[in-house]
Amino acid sequence: MSTRGPSVVEDQGAYASACGYCKSNARTSVSYGVWAHILTVHDYQDLLNRGWRRSGMFLYKPQMETTCCPS
């Protein structure tokens, strides 16, 4: 992750997938995602503070109002 310059992310939109918590086979886990091509440490921390999660360079935020297992 970069500490200089602007962050560059690519909007991936909303998506649904099988839930790893309740083990539902249906696509009941709903999230919104972005692909981070360049991400500053500051922007990454801001996203984490707002409930975003990361898997590699893919960042996603569970949609608590529609997902099967809200926190």
PDB file of C-alpha atoms in Angstrom:
ATOM      1  CA  MET A   1       0.000   0.000   0.000  1.00  0.00           C
ATOM      2  CA  SER A   2       1.184   3.437  -0.897  1.00  0.00           C
ATOM      3  CA  THR A   3       1.692   6.395   1.426  1.00  0.00           C
ATOM      4  CA  ARG A   4       1.984   8.984  -1.378  1.00  0.00           C
ATOM      5  CA  GLY A   5      -0.211  10.173  -4.195  1.00  0.00           C
ATOM      6  CA  PRO A   6      -3.873   9.501  -4.798  1.00  0.00           C
ATOM      7  CA  SER A   7      -5.618   6.200  -4.246  1.00  0.00           C
ATOM      8  CA  VAL A   8      -6.968   4.472  -7.356  1.00  0.00           C
ATOM      9  CA  VAL A   9      -9.890   2.082  -6.931  1.00  0.00           C
ATOM     10  CA  GLU A  10     -12.184   0.393  -9.438  1.00  0.00           C
ATOM     11  CA  ASP A  11     -15.845   0.141  -8.473  1.00  0.00           C
ATOM     12  CA  GLN A  12     -17.078  -3.457  -8.593  1.00  0.00           C
ATOM     13  CA  GLY A  13     -20.581  -2.688  -7.325  1.00  0.00           C
ATOM     14  CA  ALA A  14     -22.854  -4.819  -5.174  1.00  0.00           C
ATOM     15  CA  TYR A  15     -22.686  -8.596  -5.275  1.00  0.00           C
ATOM     16  CA  ALA A  16     -24.136 -11.571  -3.439  1.00  0.00           C
ATOM     17  CA  SER A  17     -22.334 -14.750  -2.438  1.00  0.00           C
ATOM     18  CA  ALA A  18     -22.741 -17.814  -0.252  1.00  0.00           C
ATOM     19  CA  CYS A  19     -22.345 -16.992   3.431  1.00  0.00           C
ATOM     20  CA  GLY A  20     -19.311 -18.319   5.308  1.00  0.00           C
ATOM     21  CA  TYR A  21     -20.989 -17.791   8.679  1.00  0.00           C
ATOM     22  CA  CYS A  22     -24.418 -19.388   8.434  1.00  0.00           C
ATOM     23  CA  LYS A  23     -23.278 -21.805   5.669  1.00  0.00           C
ATOM     24  CA  SER A  24     -26.235 -20.973   3.470  1.00  0.00           C
ATOM     25  CA  ASN A  25     -25.877 -22.402  -0.050  1.00  0.00           C
ATOM     26  CA  ALA A  26     -27.953 -19.542  -1.418  1.00  0.00           C
ATOM     27  CA  ARG A  27     -26.351 -16.196  -2.279  1.00  0.00           C
ATOM     28  CA  THR A  28     -27.522 -14.509   0.924  1.00  0.00           C
ATOM     29  CA  SER A  29     -24.368 -12.589   1.884  1.00  0.00           C
ATOM     30  CA  VAL A  30     -24.576  -9.161   0.205  1.00  0.00           C
ATOM     31  CA  SER A  31     -21.579  -6.795  -0.030  1.00  0.00           C
ATOM     32  CA  TYR A  32     -20.302  -3.840  -2.031  1.00  0.00           C
ATOM     33  CA  GLY A  33     -16.769  -4.033  -3.406  1.00  0.00           C
ATOM     34  CA  VAL A  34     -13.901  -2.126  -4.991  1.00  0.00           C
ATOM     35  CA  TRP A  35     -10.599  -3.285  -6.476  1.00  0.00           C
ATOM     36  CA  ALA A  36      -7.714  -1.232  -5.053  1.00  0.00           C
ATOM     37  CA  HIS A  37      -5.076  -0.620  -7.712  1.00  0.00           C
ATOM     38  CA  ILE A  38      -3.317   1.962  -5.501  1.00  0.00           C
ATOM     39  CA  LEU A  39      -4.389   2.644  -1.936  1.00  0.00           C
ATOM     40  CA  THR A  40      -2.778   5.020   0.539  1.00  0.00           C
ATOM     41  CA  VAL A  41      -2.394   3.950   4.138  1.00  0.00           C
ATOM     42  CA  HIS A  42      -4.609   6.880   5.184  1.00  0.00           C
ATOM     43  CA  ASP A  43      -7.417   5.896   2.792  1.00  0.00           C
ATOM     44  CA  TYR A  44      -7.141   2.236   3.831  1.00  0.00           C
ATOM     45  CA  GLN A  45      -7.455   3.182   7.513  1.00  0.00           C
ATOM     46  CA  ASP A  46     -10.474   5.393   6.737  1.00  0.00           C
ATOM     47  CA  LEU A  47     -12.192   2.478   4.985  1.00  0.00           C
ATOM     48  CA  LEU A  48     -11.469   0.106   7.881  1.00  0.00           C
ATOM     49  CA  ASN A  49     -12.878   2.664  10.316  1.00  0.00           C
ATOM     50  CA  ARG A  50     -16.089   2.720   8.236  1.00  0.00           C
ATOM     51  CA  GLY A  51     -16.607  -1.057   8.331  1.00  0.00           C
ATOM     52  CA  TRP A  52     -14.825  -2.133   5.140  1.00  0.00           C
ATOM     53  CA  ARG A  53     -12.864  -5.389   4.988  1.00  0.00           C
ATOM     54  CA  ARG A  54     -10.059  -6.583   2.725  1.00  0.00           C
ATOM     55  CA  SER A  55      -9.074  -9.733   0.880  1.00  0.00           C
ATOM     56  CA  GLY A  56      -5.836  -9.086  -0.956  1.00  0.00           C
ATOM     57  CA  MET A  57      -6.412  -5.923  -2.968  1.00  0.00           C
ATOM     58  CA  PHE A  58     -10.194  -6.399  -3.022  1.00  0.00           C
ATOM     59  CA  LEU A  59     -12.043  -4.248  -0.483  1.00  0.00           C
ATOM     60  CA  TYR A  60     -15.656  -4.891   0.415  1.00  0.00           C
ATOM     61  CA  LYS A  61     -18.296  -3.660   2.797  1.00  0.00           C
ATOM     62  CA  PRO A  62     -21.100  -5.975   3.893  1.00  0.00           C
ATOM     63  CA  GLN A  63     -24.532  -4.458   3.275  1.00  0.00           C
ATOM     64  CA  MET A  64     -25.936  -4.935   6.788  1.00  0.00           C
ATOM     65  CA  GLU A  65     -29.502  -3.999   5.837  1.00  0.00           C
ATOM     66  CA  THR A  66     -29.745  -6.859   3.306  1.00  0.00           C
ATOM     67  CA  THR A  67     -27.144  -9.481   4.212  1.00  0.00           C
ATOM     68  CA  CYS A  68     -28.132 -12.709   5.986  1.00  0.00           C
ATOM     69  CA  CYS A  69     -25.765 -12.339   8.958  1.00  0.00           C
ATOM     70  CA  PRO A  70     -25.499  -8.679   9.989  1.00  0.00           C
ATOM     71  CA  SER A  71     -23.063  -7.866  12.778  1.00  0.00           C
TER      72      SER A  71
END
